[in-house]
mmCIF file with all atom_site columns, C-alpha atoms in Angstrom:
data_model
loop_
_atom_site.group_PDB
_atom_site.id
_atom_site.type_symbol
_atom_site.label_atom_id
_atom_site.label_alt_id
_atom_site.label_comp_id
_atom_site.label_asym_id
_atom_site.label_entity_id
_atom_site.label_seq_id
_atom_site.pdbx_PDB_ins_code
_atom_site.Cartn_x
_atom_site.Cartn_y
_atom_site.Cartn_z
_atom_site.occupancy
_atom_site.B_iso_or_equiv
_atom_site.pdbx_formal_charge
_atom_site.auth_seq_id
_atom_site.auth_comp_id
_atom_site.auth_asym_id
_atom_site.auth_atom_id
_atom_site.pdbx_PDB_model_num
ATOM 1   C CA . MET A 1 1   ? 17.718  -35.020 12.400  1.00 70.00 ? 30  MET A CA 1
ATOM 2   C CA . SER A 1 2   ? 18.798  -32.562 15.255  1.00 90.00 ? 31  SER A CA 1
ATOM 3   C CA . LYS A 1 3   ? 16.510  -29.825 16.366  1.00 92.00 ? 32  LYS A CA 1
ATOM 4   C CA . LYS A 1 4   ? 19.027  -27.292 15.198  1.00 95.00 ? 33  LYS A CA 1
ATOM 5   C CA . ILE A 1 5   ? 18.935  -28.557 11.516  1.00 96.00 ? 34  ILE A CA 1
ATOM 6   C CA . LEU A 1 6   ? 15.066  -28.813 11.720  1.00 96.00 ? 35  LEU A CA 1
ATOM 7   C CA . ASP A 1 7   ? 14.980  -25.175 12.867  1.00 97.00 ? 36  ASP A CA 1
ATOM 8   C CA . TYR A 1 8   ? 17.054  -24.221 9.799   1.00 98.00 ? 37  TYR A CA 1
ATOM 9   C CA . ILE A 1 9   ? 14.712  -26.150 7.488   1.00 98.00 ? 38  ILE A CA 1
ATOM 10  C CA . ILE A 1 10  ? 11.731  -24.401 8.943   1.00 98.00 ? 39  ILE A CA 1
ATOM 11  C CA . SER A 1 11  ? 13.283  -20.862 8.980   1.00 98.00 ? 40  SER A CA 1
ATOM 12  C CA . LEU A 1 12  ? 14.648  -21.179 5.472   1.00 98.00 ? 41  LEU A CA 1
ATOM 13  C CA . THR A 1 13  ? 11.333  -22.480 4.133   1.00 98.00 ? 42  THR A CA 1
ATOM 14  C CA . ASN A 1 14  ? 9.410   -19.665 5.692   1.00 98.00 ? 43  ASN A CA 1
ATOM 15  C CA . LEU A 1 15  ? 11.856  -17.153 4.347   1.00 98.00 ? 44  LEU A CA 1
ATOM 16  C CA . TYR A 1 16  ? 12.043  -18.535 0.733   1.00 98.00 ? 45  TYR A CA 1
ATOM 17  C CA . GLY A 1 17  ? 8.906   -20.585 0.238   1.00 97.00 ? 46  GLY A CA 1
ATOM 18  C CA . ILE A 1 18  ? 11.063  -23.365 -1.482  1.00 98.00 ? 47  ILE A CA 1
ATOM 19  C CA . VAL A 1 19  ? 14.568  -24.356 -0.436  1.00 98.00 ? 48  VAL A CA 1
ATOM 20  C CA . HIS A 1 20  ? 16.673  -27.044 -1.904  1.00 97.00 ? 49  HIS A CA 1
ATOM 21  C CA . LYS A 1 21  ? 18.282  -29.435 0.523   1.00 97.00 ? 50  LYS A CA 1
ATOM 22  C CA . ASP A 1 22  ? 21.858  -28.510 -0.543  1.00 98.00 ? 51  ASP A CA 1
ATOM 23  C CA . LYS A 1 23  ? 21.025  -24.819 0.197   1.00 98.00 ? 52  LYS A CA 1
ATOM 24  C CA . VAL A 1 24  ? 19.926  -25.783 3.750   1.00 98.00 ? 53  VAL A CA 1
ATOM 25  C CA . ILE A 1 25  ? 23.263  -27.566 4.196   1.00 97.00 ? 54  ILE A CA 1
ATOM 26  C CA . GLU A 1 26  ? 25.174  -24.610 2.646   1.00 98.00 ? 55  GLU A CA 1
ATOM 27  C CA . ILE A 1 27  ? 23.626  -22.041 4.952   1.00 98.00 ? 56  ILE A CA 1
ATOM 28  C CA . TYR A 1 28  ? 23.713  -24.258 8.054   1.00 98.00 ? 57  TYR A CA 1
ATOM 29  C CA . ASN A 1 29  ? 27.561  -24.775 7.416   1.00 98.00 ? 58  ASN A CA 1
ATOM 30  C CA . MET A 1 30  ? 28.084  -21.076 6.876   1.00 98.00 ? 59  MET A CA 1
ATOM 31  C CA . GLN A 1 31  ? 26.708  -20.232 10.300  1.00 98.00 ? 60  GLN A CA 1
ATOM 32  C CA . ASN A 1 32  ? 27.716  -23.147 12.444  1.00 97.00 ? 61  ASN A CA 1
ATOM 33  C CA . GLU A 1 33  ? 31.149  -24.516 13.547  1.00 96.00 ? 62  GLU A CA 1
ATOM 34  C CA . GLU A 1 34  ? 29.609  -28.040 13.558  1.00 94.00 ? 63  GLU A CA 1
ATOM 35  C CA . GLN A 1 35  ? 29.542  -28.985 9.839   1.00 96.00 ? 64  GLN A CA 1
ATOM 36  C CA . ILE A 1 36  ? 27.051  -31.369 8.177   1.00 96.00 ? 65  ILE A CA 1
ATOM 37  C CA . SER A 1 37  ? 27.197  -33.193 4.865   1.00 95.00 ? 66  SER A CA 1
ATOM 38  C CA . GLY A 1 38  ? 23.653  -34.162 4.682   1.00 94.00 ? 67  GLY A CA 1
ATOM 39  C CA . ILE A 1 39  ? 20.238  -33.560 6.204   1.00 93.00 ? 68  ILE A CA 1
ATOM 40  C CA . GLY A 1 40  ? 19.659  -37.045 7.733   1.00 87.00 ? 69  GLY A CA 1
ATOM 41  C CA . ASN A 1 41  ? 16.413  -38.716 8.404   1.00 87.00 ? 70  ASN A CA 1
ATOM 42  C CA . VAL A 1 42  ? 13.647  -36.198 7.902   1.00 85.00 ? 71  VAL A CA 1
ATOM 43  C CA . ASP A 1 43  ? 10.905  -35.940 10.691  1.00 89.00 ? 72  ASP A CA 1
ATOM 44  C CA . ILE A 1 44  ? 8.002   -35.629 8.297   1.00 92.00 ? 73  ILE A CA 1
ATOM 45  C CA . ALA A 1 45  ? 5.417   -35.211 11.027  1.00 94.00 ? 74  ALA A CA 1
ATOM 46  C CA . GLU A 1 46  ? 7.416   -32.383 12.736  1.00 95.00 ? 75  GLU A CA 1
ATOM 47  C CA . LEU A 1 47  ? 7.874   -30.681 9.317   1.00 95.00 ? 76  LEU A CA 1
ATOM 48  C CA . ASN A 1 48  ? 4.144   -30.852 8.588   1.00 95.00 ? 77  ASN A CA 1
ATOM 49  C CA . ASN A 1 49  ? 3.321   -29.486 11.961  1.00 96.00 ? 78  ASN A CA 1
ATOM 50  C CA . ASN A 1 50  ? 5.365   -26.432 10.992  1.00 97.00 ? 79  ASN A CA 1
ATOM 51  C CA . PHE A 1 51  ? 3.620   -25.987 7.582   1.00 97.00 ? 80  PHE A CA 1
ATOM 52  C CA . VAL A 1 52  ? 6.710   -27.487 5.748   1.00 98.00 ? 81  VAL A CA 1
ATOM 53  C CA . TYR A 1 53  ? 6.527   -30.315 3.288   1.00 97.00 ? 82  TYR A CA 1
ATOM 54  C CA . ASN A 1 54  ? 9.260   -32.358 1.651   1.00 95.00 ? 83  ASN A CA 1
ATOM 55  C CA . HIS A 1 55  ? 8.830   -32.506 -2.104  1.00 95.00 ? 84  HIS A CA 1
ATOM 56  C CA . GLU A 1 56  ? 11.426  -34.137 -4.243  1.00 92.00 ? 85  GLU A CA 1
ATOM 57  C CA . ASP A 1 57  ? 14.768  -32.625 -3.151  1.00 95.00 ? 86  ASP A CA 1
ATOM 58  C CA . TYR A 1 58  ? 13.053  -29.482 -1.707  1.00 97.00 ? 87  TYR A CA 1
ATOM 59  C CA . PHE A 1 59  ? 11.415  -28.240 1.386   1.00 98.00 ? 88  PHE A CA 1
ATOM 60  C CA . VAL A 1 60  ? 8.285   -26.432 0.447   1.00 98.00 ? 89  VAL A CA 1
ATOM 61  C CA . HIS A 1 61  ? 5.852   -24.091 2.379   1.00 97.00 ? 90  HIS A CA 1
ATOM 62  C CA . GLU A 1 62  ? 2.369   -25.693 3.017   1.00 97.00 ? 91  GLU A CA 1
ATOM 63  C CA . THR A 1 63  ? 0.733   -22.683 0.998   1.00 95.00 ? 92  THR A CA 1
ATOM 64  C CA . ILE A 1 64  ? 2.706   -23.581 -2.100  1.00 96.00 ? 93  ILE A CA 1
ATOM 65  C CA . MET A 1 65  ? 1.764   -27.133 -2.033  1.00 96.00 ? 94  MET A CA 1
ATOM 66  C CA . GLU A 1 66  ? -1.879  -26.298 -1.180  1.00 95.00 ? 95  GLU A CA 1
ATOM 67  C CA . PHE A 1 67  ? -2.384  -24.008 -4.138  1.00 94.00 ? 96  PHE A CA 1
ATOM 68  C CA . ASP A 1 68  ? -0.192  -26.214 -6.537  1.00 96.00 ? 97  ASP A CA 1
ATOM 69  C CA . THR A 1 69  ? 2.241   -23.363 -7.372  1.00 95.00 ? 98  THR A CA 1
ATOM 70  C CA . PHE A 1 70  ? 5.493   -25.258 -6.840  1.00 97.00 ? 99  PHE A CA 1
ATOM 71  C CA . ASP A 1 71  ? 6.624   -25.027 -10.532 1.00 97.00 ? 100 ASP A CA 1
ATOM 72  C CA . GLU A 1 72  ? 5.523   -21.397 -10.759 1.00 95.00 ? 101 GLU A CA 1
ATOM 73  C CA . GLN A 1 73  ? 7.516   -20.408 -7.656  1.00 95.00 ? 102 GLN A CA 1
ATOM 74  C CA . LEU A 1 74  ? 10.437  -22.302 -8.552  1.00 96.00 ? 103 LEU A CA 1
ATOM 75  C CA . ARG A 1 75  ? 10.430  -20.588 -11.987 1.00 96.00 ? 104 ARG A CA 1
ATOM 76  C CA . GLU A 1 76  ? 9.919   -17.017 -10.526 1.00 94.00 ? 105 GLU A CA 1
ATOM 77  C CA . SER A 1 77  ? 12.944  -17.475 -8.075  1.00 95.00 ? 106 SER A CA 1
ATOM 78  C CA . LYS A 1 78  ? 15.377  -19.144 -10.439 1.00 94.00 ? 107 LYS A CA 1
ATOM 79  C CA . ASN A 1 79  ? 18.700  -17.475 -10.923 1.00 92.00 ? 108 ASN A CA 1
ATOM 80  C CA . LYS A 1 80  ? 17.914  -14.871 -8.216  1.00 93.00 ? 109 LYS A CA 1
ATOM 81  C CA . PRO A 1 81  ? 20.401  -14.533 -5.355  1.00 95.00 ? 110 PRO A CA 1
ATOM 82  C CA . TYR A 1 82  ? 19.404  -15.547 -1.808  1.00 97.00 ? 111 TYR A CA 1
ATOM 83  C CA . TYR A 1 83  ? 19.069  -13.163 0.943   1.00 97.00 ? 112 TYR A CA 1
ATOM 84  C CA . ILE A 1 84  ? 20.770  -14.760 4.012   1.00 98.00 ? 113 ILE A CA 1
ATOM 85  C CA . PRO A 1 85  ? 20.270  -12.918 7.246   1.00 98.00 ? 114 PRO A CA 1
ATOM 86  C CA . ASP A 1 86  ? 22.591  -13.564 10.250  1.00 98.00 ? 115 ASP A CA 1
ATOM 87  C CA . LYS A 1 87  ? 21.918  -16.586 12.366  1.00 98.00 ? 116 LYS A CA 1
ATOM 88  C CA . GLU A 1 88  ? 19.827  -14.728 15.106  1.00 98.00 ? 117 GLU A CA 1
ATOM 89  C CA . GLU A 1 89  ? 17.672  -13.062 12.390  1.00 98.00 ? 118 GLU A CA 1
ATOM 90  C CA . LEU A 1 90  ? 17.286  -16.097 10.425  1.00 98.00 ? 119 LEU A CA 1
ATOM 91  C CA . LEU A 1 91  ? 16.079  -18.383 13.313  1.00 98.00 ? 120 LEU A CA 1
ATOM 92  C CA . LYS A 1 92  ? 13.232  -15.899 14.097  1.00 98.00 ? 121 LYS A CA 1
ATOM 93  C CA . TYR A 1 93  ? 11.627  -17.341 11.014  1.00 98.00 ? 122 TYR A CA 1
ATOM 94  C CA . THR A 1 94  ? 10.965  -20.544 12.769  1.00 98.00 ? 123 THR A CA 1
ATOM 95  C CA . ASP A 1 95  ? 7.720   -18.617 13.647  1.00 97.00 ? 124 ASP A CA 1
ATOM 96  C CA . ASP A 1 96  ? 5.557   -18.867 10.637  1.00 95.00 ? 125 ASP A CA 1
ATOM 97  C CA . PHE A 1 97  ? 4.100   -15.477 11.465  1.00 95.00 ? 126 PHE A CA 1
ATOM 98  C CA . TYR A 1 98  ? 7.408   -13.646 11.908  1.00 97.00 ? 127 TYR A CA 1
ATOM 99  C CA . PHE A 1 99  ? 8.272   -10.827 9.442   1.00 97.00 ? 128 PHE A CA 1
ATOM 100 C CA . GLU A 1 100 ? 10.515  -7.871  9.662   1.00 96.00 ? 129 GLU A CA 1
ATOM 101 C CA . LYS A 1 101 ? 8.909   -4.935  11.142  1.00 97.00 ? 130 LYS A CA 1
ATOM 102 C CA . ASN A 1 102 ? 10.873  -2.380  9.157   1.00 97.00 ? 131 ASN A CA 1
ATOM 103 C CA . LYS A 1 103 ? 10.521  1.376   9.070   1.00 98.00 ? 132 LYS A CA 1
ATOM 104 C CA . GLN A 1 104 ? 8.100   1.162   6.201   1.00 98.00 ? 133 GLN A CA 1
ATOM 105 C CA . TYR A 1 105 ? 5.730   -1.076  8.223   1.00 98.00 ? 134 TYR A CA 1
ATOM 106 C CA . LYS A 1 106 ? 6.040   1.147   11.319  1.00 98.00 ? 135 LYS A CA 1
ATOM 107 C CA . LYS A 1 107 ? 5.232   4.178   9.253   1.00 98.00 ? 136 LYS A CA 1
ATOM 108 C CA . LEU A 1 108 ? 2.058   2.620   7.860   1.00 98.00 ? 137 LEU A CA 1
ATOM 109 C CA . LEU A 1 109 ? 1.035   1.544   11.280  1.00 98.00 ? 138 LEU A CA 1
ATOM 110 C CA . ASN A 1 110 ? 1.465   4.811   12.849  1.00 98.00 ? 139 ASN A CA 1
ATOM 111 C CA . TYR A 1 111 ? -0.499  6.376   10.053  1.00 98.00 ? 140 TYR A CA 1
ATOM 112 C CA . VAL A 1 112 ? -3.349  3.924   10.274  1.00 98.00 ? 141 VAL A CA 1
ATOM 113 C CA . LYS A 1 113 ? -3.572  4.104   14.109  1.00 97.00 ? 142 LYS A CA 1
ATOM 114 C CA . ASN A 1 114 ? -3.345  7.881   14.236  1.00 97.00 ? 143 ASN A CA 1
ATOM 115 C CA . ASN A 1 115 ? -5.613  8.792   11.174  1.00 96.00 ? 144 ASN A CA 1
ATOM 116 C CA . LEU A 1 116 ? -7.947  5.949   10.696  1.00 96.00 ? 145 LEU A CA 1
ATOM 117 C CA . LEU A 1 117 ? -8.402  4.053   13.949  1.00 96.00 ? 146 LEU A CA 1
ATOM 118 C CA . ASN A 1 118 ? -8.547  6.667   16.624  1.00 94.00 ? 147 ASN A CA 1
ATOM 119 C CA . ASP A 1 119 ? -5.195  5.596   18.190  1.00 94.00 ? 148 ASP A CA 1
ATOM 120 C CA . ASP A 1 120 ? -6.440  1.899   18.626  1.00 96.00 ? 149 ASP A CA 1
ATOM 121 C CA . GLU A 1 121 ? -3.014  0.181   18.455  1.00 95.00 ? 150 GLU A CA 1
ATOM 122 C CA . GLU A 1 122 ? -4.325  -3.272  18.551  1.00 96.00 ? 151 GLU A CA 1
ATOM 123 C CA . LYS A 1 123 ? -6.866  -2.882  15.678  1.00 96.00 ? 152 LYS A CA 1
ATOM 124 C CA . ALA A 1 124 ? -4.059  -1.006  13.681  1.00 97.00 ? 153 ALA A CA 1
ATOM 125 C CA . GLU A 1 125 ? -1.585  -3.795  14.225  1.00 97.00 ? 154 GLU A CA 1
ATOM 126 C CA . TYR A 1 126 ? -4.001  -6.416  13.086  1.00 97.00 ? 155 TYR A CA 1
ATOM 127 C CA . LEU A 1 127 ? -4.890  -4.574  9.980   1.00 97.00 ? 156 LEU A CA 1
ATOM 128 C CA . CYS A 1 128 ? -1.327  -3.689  9.050   1.00 97.00 ? 157 CYS A CA 1
ATOM 129 C CA . GLU A 1 129 ? -0.200  -7.396  9.703   1.00 97.00 ? 158 GLU A CA 1
ATOM 130 C CA . ASP A 1 130 ? -2.818  -8.340  7.141   1.00 96.00 ? 159 ASP A CA 1
ATOM 131 C CA . ILE A 1 131 ? -1.499  -5.800  4.670   1.00 97.00 ? 160 ILE A CA 1
ATOM 132 C CA . GLN A 1 132 ? 1.960   -6.928  5.195   1.00 97.00 ? 161 GLN A CA 1
ATOM 133 C CA . GLY A 1 133 ? 0.823   -10.500 4.474   1.00 95.00 ? 162 GLY A CA 1
ATOM 134 C CA . THR A 1 134 ? -0.930  -9.416  1.334   1.00 94.00 ? 163 THR A CA 1
ATOM 135 C CA . CYS A 1 135 ? 2.257   -7.740  0.118   1.00 95.00 ? 164 CYS A CA 1
ATOM 136 C CA . GLU A 1 136 ? 4.217   -10.766 0.914   1.00 92.00 ? 165 GLU A CA 1
ATOM 137 C CA . MET A 1 137 ? 1.961   -13.130 -1.157  1.00 86.00 ? 166 MET A CA 1
ATOM 138 C CA . GLY A 1 138 ? 1.536   -10.769 -4.066  1.00 80.00 ? 167 GLY A CA 1
ATOM 139 C CA . PHE A 1 139 ? 0.608   -7.186  -4.061  1.00 78.00 ? 168 PHE A CA 1
ATOM 140 C CA . ASP A 1 140 ? -2.857  -6.349  -5.414  1.00 86.00 ? 169 ASP A CA 1
ATOM 141 C CA . ILE A 1 141 ? -4.435  -2.956  -4.922  1.00 89.00 ? 170 ILE A CA 1
ATOM 142 C CA . GLN A 1 142 ? -7.966  -4.226  -4.735  1.00 92.00 ? 171 GLN A CA 1
ATOM 143 C CA . ASP A 1 143 ? -6.927  -6.843  -1.944  1.00 94.00 ? 172 ASP A CA 1
ATOM 144 C CA . ILE A 1 144 ? -5.652  -4.002  0.002   1.00 95.00 ? 173 ILE A CA 1
ATOM 145 C CA . PHE A 1 145 ? -8.907  -1.984  -0.298  1.00 93.00 ? 174 PHE A CA 1
ATOM 146 C CA . ASP A 1 146 ? -10.893 -5.135  0.630   1.00 95.00 ? 175 ASP A CA 1
ATOM 147 C CA . LEU A 1 147 ? -8.956  -5.302  3.861   1.00 95.00 ? 176 LEU A CA 1
ATOM 148 C CA . PHE A 1 148 ? -9.957  -1.761  4.772   1.00 96.00 ? 177 PHE A CA 1
ATOM 149 C CA . ASN A 1 149 ? -13.616 -2.413  3.641   1.00 94.00 ? 178 ASN A CA 1
ATOM 150 C CA . VAL A 1 150 ? -14.178 -5.642  5.567   1.00 94.00 ? 179 VAL A CA 1
ATOM 151 C CA . ARG A 1 151 ? -13.089 -3.673  8.644   1.00 94.00 ? 180 ARG A CA 1
ATOM 152 C CA . ASN A 1 152 ? -15.285 -0.767  7.874   1.00 93.00 ? 181 ASN A CA 1
ATOM 153 C CA . VAL A 1 153 ? -12.329 1.583   7.695   1.00 94.00 ? 182 VAL A CA 1
ATOM 154 C CA . ASN A 1 154 ? -13.135 4.410   5.384   1.00 93.00 ? 183 ASN A CA 1
ATOM 155 C CA . PHE A 1 155 ? -10.977 7.220   4.011   1.00 95.00 ? 184 PHE A CA 1
ATOM 156 C CA . LYS A 1 156 ? -12.283 10.764  4.540   1.00 93.00 ? 185 LYS A CA 1
ATOM 157 C CA . ASP A 1 157 ? -11.213 11.971  1.024   1.00 94.00 ? 186 ASP A CA 1
ATOM 158 C CA . GLU A 1 158 ? -9.078  11.272  -2.037  1.00 93.00 ? 187 GLU A CA 1
ATOM 159 C CA . LYS A 1 159 ? -5.924  12.818  -0.342  1.00 95.00 ? 188 LYS A CA 1
ATOM 160 C CA . GLN A 1 160 ? -6.064  10.354  2.480   1.00 96.00 ? 189 GLN A CA 1
ATOM 161 C CA . ALA A 1 161 ? -6.722  7.362   0.247   1.00 95.00 ? 190 ALA A CA 1
ATOM 162 C CA . THR A 1 162 ? -3.636  8.473   -1.770  1.00 95.00 ? 191 THR A CA 1
ATOM 163 C CA . GLU A 1 163 ? -1.488  8.851   1.292   1.00 96.00 ? 192 GLU A CA 1
ATOM 164 C CA . VAL A 1 164 ? -2.402  5.421   2.601   1.00 96.00 ? 193 VAL A CA 1
ATOM 165 C CA . MET A 1 165 ? -1.852  3.653   -0.849  1.00 95.00 ? 194 MET A CA 1
ATOM 166 C CA . GLN A 1 166 ? 1.554   5.369   -1.226  1.00 96.00 ? 195 GLN A CA 1
ATOM 167 C CA . LEU A 1 167 ? 2.484   3.876   2.206   1.00 97.00 ? 196 LEU A CA 1
ATOM 168 C CA . VAL A 1 168 ? 1.250   0.562   1.234   1.00 97.00 ? 197 VAL A CA 1
ATOM 169 C CA . VAL A 1 169 ? 3.219   0.519   -2.010  1.00 96.00 ? 198 VAL A CA 1
ATOM 170 C CA . GLU A 1 170 ? 6.239   1.615   -0.169  1.00 97.00 ? 199 GLU A CA 1
ATOM 171 C CA . LEU A 1 171 ? 5.782   -1.280  2.259   1.00 97.00 ? 200 LEU A CA 1
ATOM 172 C CA . ALA A 1 172 ? 5.332   -3.762  -0.696  1.00 96.00 ? 201 ALA A CA 1
ATOM 173 C CA . ASN A 1 173 ? 8.582   -2.577  -2.173  1.00 96.00 ? 202 ASN A CA 1
ATOM 174 C CA . HIS A 1 174 ? 10.365  -3.336  1.133   1.00 97.00 ? 203 HIS A CA 1
ATOM 175 C CA . THR A 1 175 ? 8.734   -6.683  1.845   1.00 97.00 ? 204 THR A CA 1
ATOM 176 C CA . ARG A 1 176 ? 10.691  -9.857  1.701   1.00 97.00 ? 205 ARG A CA 1
ATOM 177 C CA . ILE A 1 177 ? 9.080   -12.162 -0.724  1.00 97.00 ? 206 ILE A CA 1
ATOM 178 C CA . TRP A 1 178 ? 9.401   -15.806 -1.801  1.00 97.00 ? 207 TRP A CA 1
ATOM 179 C CA . GLU A 1 179 ? 9.758   -15.142 -5.506  1.00 95.00 ? 208 GLU A CA 1
ATOM 180 C CA . ASN A 1 180 ? 12.965  -13.049 -4.704  1.00 96.00 ? 209 ASN A CA 1
ATOM 181 C CA . ASN A 1 181 ? 14.373  -15.768 -2.538  1.00 97.00 ? 210 ASN A CA 1
ATOM 182 C CA . GLY A 1 182 ? 13.865  -13.497 0.514   1.00 97.00 ? 211 GLY A CA 1
ATOM 183 C CA . HIS A 1 183 ? 15.012  -10.215 -1.058  1.00 97.00 ? 212 HIS A CA 1
ATOM 184 C CA . THR A 1 184 ? 12.679  -7.342  -1.136  1.00 96.00 ? 213 THR A CA 1
ATOM 185 C CA . PRO A 1 185 ? 11.661  -5.906  -4.659  1.00 95.00 ? 214 PRO A CA 1
ATOM 186 C CA . ASN A 1 186 ? 13.663  -2.812  -3.798  1.00 94.00 ? 215 ASN A CA 1
ATOM 187 C CA . GLU A 1 187 ? 16.728  -4.779  -3.020  1.00 95.00 ? 216 GLU A CA 1
ATOM 188 C CA . ILE A 1 188 ? 16.469  -6.631  -6.350  1.00 91.00 ? 217 ILE A CA 1
ATOM 189 C CA . PHE A 1 189 ? 16.030  -3.315  -8.187  1.00 89.00 ? 218 PHE A CA 1
ATOM 190 C CA . GLU A 1 190 ? 18.844  -1.471  -6.460  1.00 86.00 ? 219 GLU A CA 1
ATOM 191 C CA . LYS A 1 191 ? 21.453  -4.416  -6.159  1.00 77.00 ? 220 LYS A CA 1
ATOM 192 C CA . PHE A 1 192 ? 20.758  -6.436  -9.019  1.00 71.00 ? 221 PHE A CA 1
ATOM 193 C CA . GLU A 1 193 ? 19.212  -3.847  -11.544 1.00 57.00 ? 222 GLU A CA 1
ATOM 194 C CA . LYS A 1 194 ? 16.100  -5.738  -12.255 1.00 48.00 ? 223 LYS A CA 1
ATOM 195 C CA . PRO A 1 195 ? 12.901  -3.764  -12.529 1.00 46.00 ? 224 PRO A CA 1
ATOM 196 C CA . ASN A 1 196 ? 10.826  -5.476  -9.947  1.00 43.00 ? 225 ASN A CA 1
ATOM 197 C CA . VAL A 1 197 ? 9.873   -2.435  -7.893  1.00 46.00 ? 226 VAL A CA 1
ATOM 198 C CA . ARG A 1 198 ? 6.056   -2.204  -7.804  1.00 51.00 ? 227 ARG A CA 1
ATOM 199 C CA . PRO A 1 199 ? 4.746   1.121   -9.205  1.00 48.00 ? 228 PRO A CA 1
ATOM 200 C CA . LEU A 1 200 ? 1.894   3.124   -7.832  1.00 47.00 ? 229 LEU A CA 1
ATOM 201 C CA . PRO A 1 201 ? -1.324  1.300   -8.924  1.00 50.00 ? 230 PRO A CA 1
ATOM 202 C CA . ASP A 1 202 ? -2.705  4.124   -11.066 1.00 45.00 ? 231 ASP A CA 1
ATOM 203 C CA . GLU A 1 203 ? -1.033  7.252   -12.500 1.00 42.00 ? 232 GLU A CA 1
ATOM 204 C CA . ASN A 1 204 ? -4.042  9.269   -11.071 1.00 45.00 ? 233 ASN A CA 1
ATOM 205 C CA . VAL A 1 205 ? -3.335  8.301   -7.481  1.00 44.00 ? 234 VAL A CA 1
ATOM 206 C CA . GLY A 1 206 ? -1.693  11.355  -5.989  1.00 42.00 ? 235 GLY A CA 1
ATOM 207 C CA . SER A 1 207 ? -2.923  13.697  -8.697  1.00 41.00 ? 236 SER A CA 1
ATOM 208 C CA . LYS A 1 208 ? -4.727  16.956  -7.598  1.00 39.00 ? 237 LYS A CA 1
ATOM 209 C CA . LYS A 1 209 ? -7.411  16.653  -10.313 1.00 45.00 ? 238 LYS A CA 1
ATOM 210 C CA . GLU A 1 210 ? -10.948 17.137  -8.918  1.00 52.00 ? 239 GLU A CA 1
ATOM 211 C CA . VAL A 1 211 ? -12.863 13.874  -8.923  1.00 54.00 ? 240 VAL A CA 1
ATOM 212 C CA . GLY A 1 212 ? -16.562 13.841  -9.204  1.00 57.00 ? 241 GLY A CA 1
ATOM 213 C CA . ARG A 1 213 ? -18.807 11.632  -7.132  1.00 55.00 ? 242 ARG A CA 1
ATOM 214 C CA . ASN A 1 214 ? -19.776 9.466   -10.037 1.00 54.00 ? 243 ASN A CA 1
ATOM 215 C CA . ASP A 1 215 ? -16.144 9.362   -11.569 1.00 56.00 ? 244 ASP A CA 1
ATOM 216 C CA . PRO A 1 216 ? -14.104 6.178   -11.289 1.00 58.00 ? 245 PRO A CA 1
ATOM 217 C CA . CYS A 1 217 ? -12.301 6.134   -8.060  1.00 59.00 ? 246 CYS A CA 1
ATOM 218 C CA . PRO A 1 218 ? -8.693  7.309   -8.333  1.00 57.00 ? 247 PRO A CA 1
ATOM 219 C CA . CYS A 1 219 ? -7.548  4.454   -6.301  1.00 55.00 ? 248 CYS A CA 1
ATOM 220 C CA . GLY A 1 220 ? -7.979  2.084   -9.205  1.00 51.00 ? 249 GLY A CA 1
ATOM 221 C CA . SER A 1 221 ? -10.674 -0.103  -7.652  1.00 51.00 ? 250 SER A CA 1
ATOM 222 C CA . GLY A 1 222 ? -12.896 0.181   -10.602 1.00 53.00 ? 251 GLY A CA 1
ATOM 223 C CA . LYS A 1 223 ? -15.805 1.491   -8.343  1.00 56.00 ? 252 LYS A CA 1
ATOM 224 C CA . LYS A 1 224 ? -17.371 4.920   -8.513  1.00 54.00 ? 253 LYS A CA 1
ATOM 225 C CA . TYR A 1 225 ? -15.688 7.402   -6.240  1.00 52.00 ? 254 TYR A CA 1
ATOM 226 C CA . LYS A 1 226 ? -18.923 7.837   -4.140  1.00 52.00 ? 255 LYS A CA 1
ATOM 227 C CA . LYS A 1 227 ? -18.965 3.996   -3.553  1.00 57.00 ? 256 LYS A CA 1
ATOM 228 C CA . CYS A 1 228 ? -15.314 3.727   -2.625  1.00 59.00 ? 257 CYS A CA 1
ATOM 229 C CA . CYS A 1 229 ? -12.841 6.139   -1.022  1.00 58.00 ? 258 CYS A CA 1
ATOM 230 C CA . LEU A 1 230 ? -15.360 8.997   -0.698  1.00 56.00 ? 259 LEU A CA 1
ATOM 231 C CA . GLU A 1 231 ? -17.416 6.880   1.754   1.00 55.00 ? 260 GLU A CA 1
#
């Protein structure tokens, strides 16, 4: 197997989570003058070193194999179109940690840096990268709050908590995810008219209703306001 084919396998697996061998060949041939009819001998060790496993006729990301979600992921992505970036963008995904730093990510990063972390860009970057990763793996509002809590990052009031969560939801809706074959939820909703856009976690988030210290937190965490976003 040539290094170029290996790079395509790794990139497509990182982008889609699961990719059939025939899809690798199809996309490779779309983007290269040199055409291939097969994958050839697979360097299993090199694939594994890059968190990719060969399972039946598929290449599968290590995370899916580790958590035994192959059938679930395959079912979720079935019949959905593939997002295929140009060659230059696609091959950036050979880096398992690469993701698109889109305007939604940058907007969240700037807000966190300027309003929560005293302009500490490094800490803001680490936090927002973790938030993006959580959005990529499956958006859950409590997981997002946990990321802030473990770093002792507190919101000064309900308004600020609402602003942050709205930015996070916006990022989640524009994050490329495996179950959409690399499309964002927003792209699936707009282009293919499927209601996959993630709504705000609770209808009370963003409302101007007065919240008491002992009332349930409007962020939806299930905790009392005084023990959550008021801290």
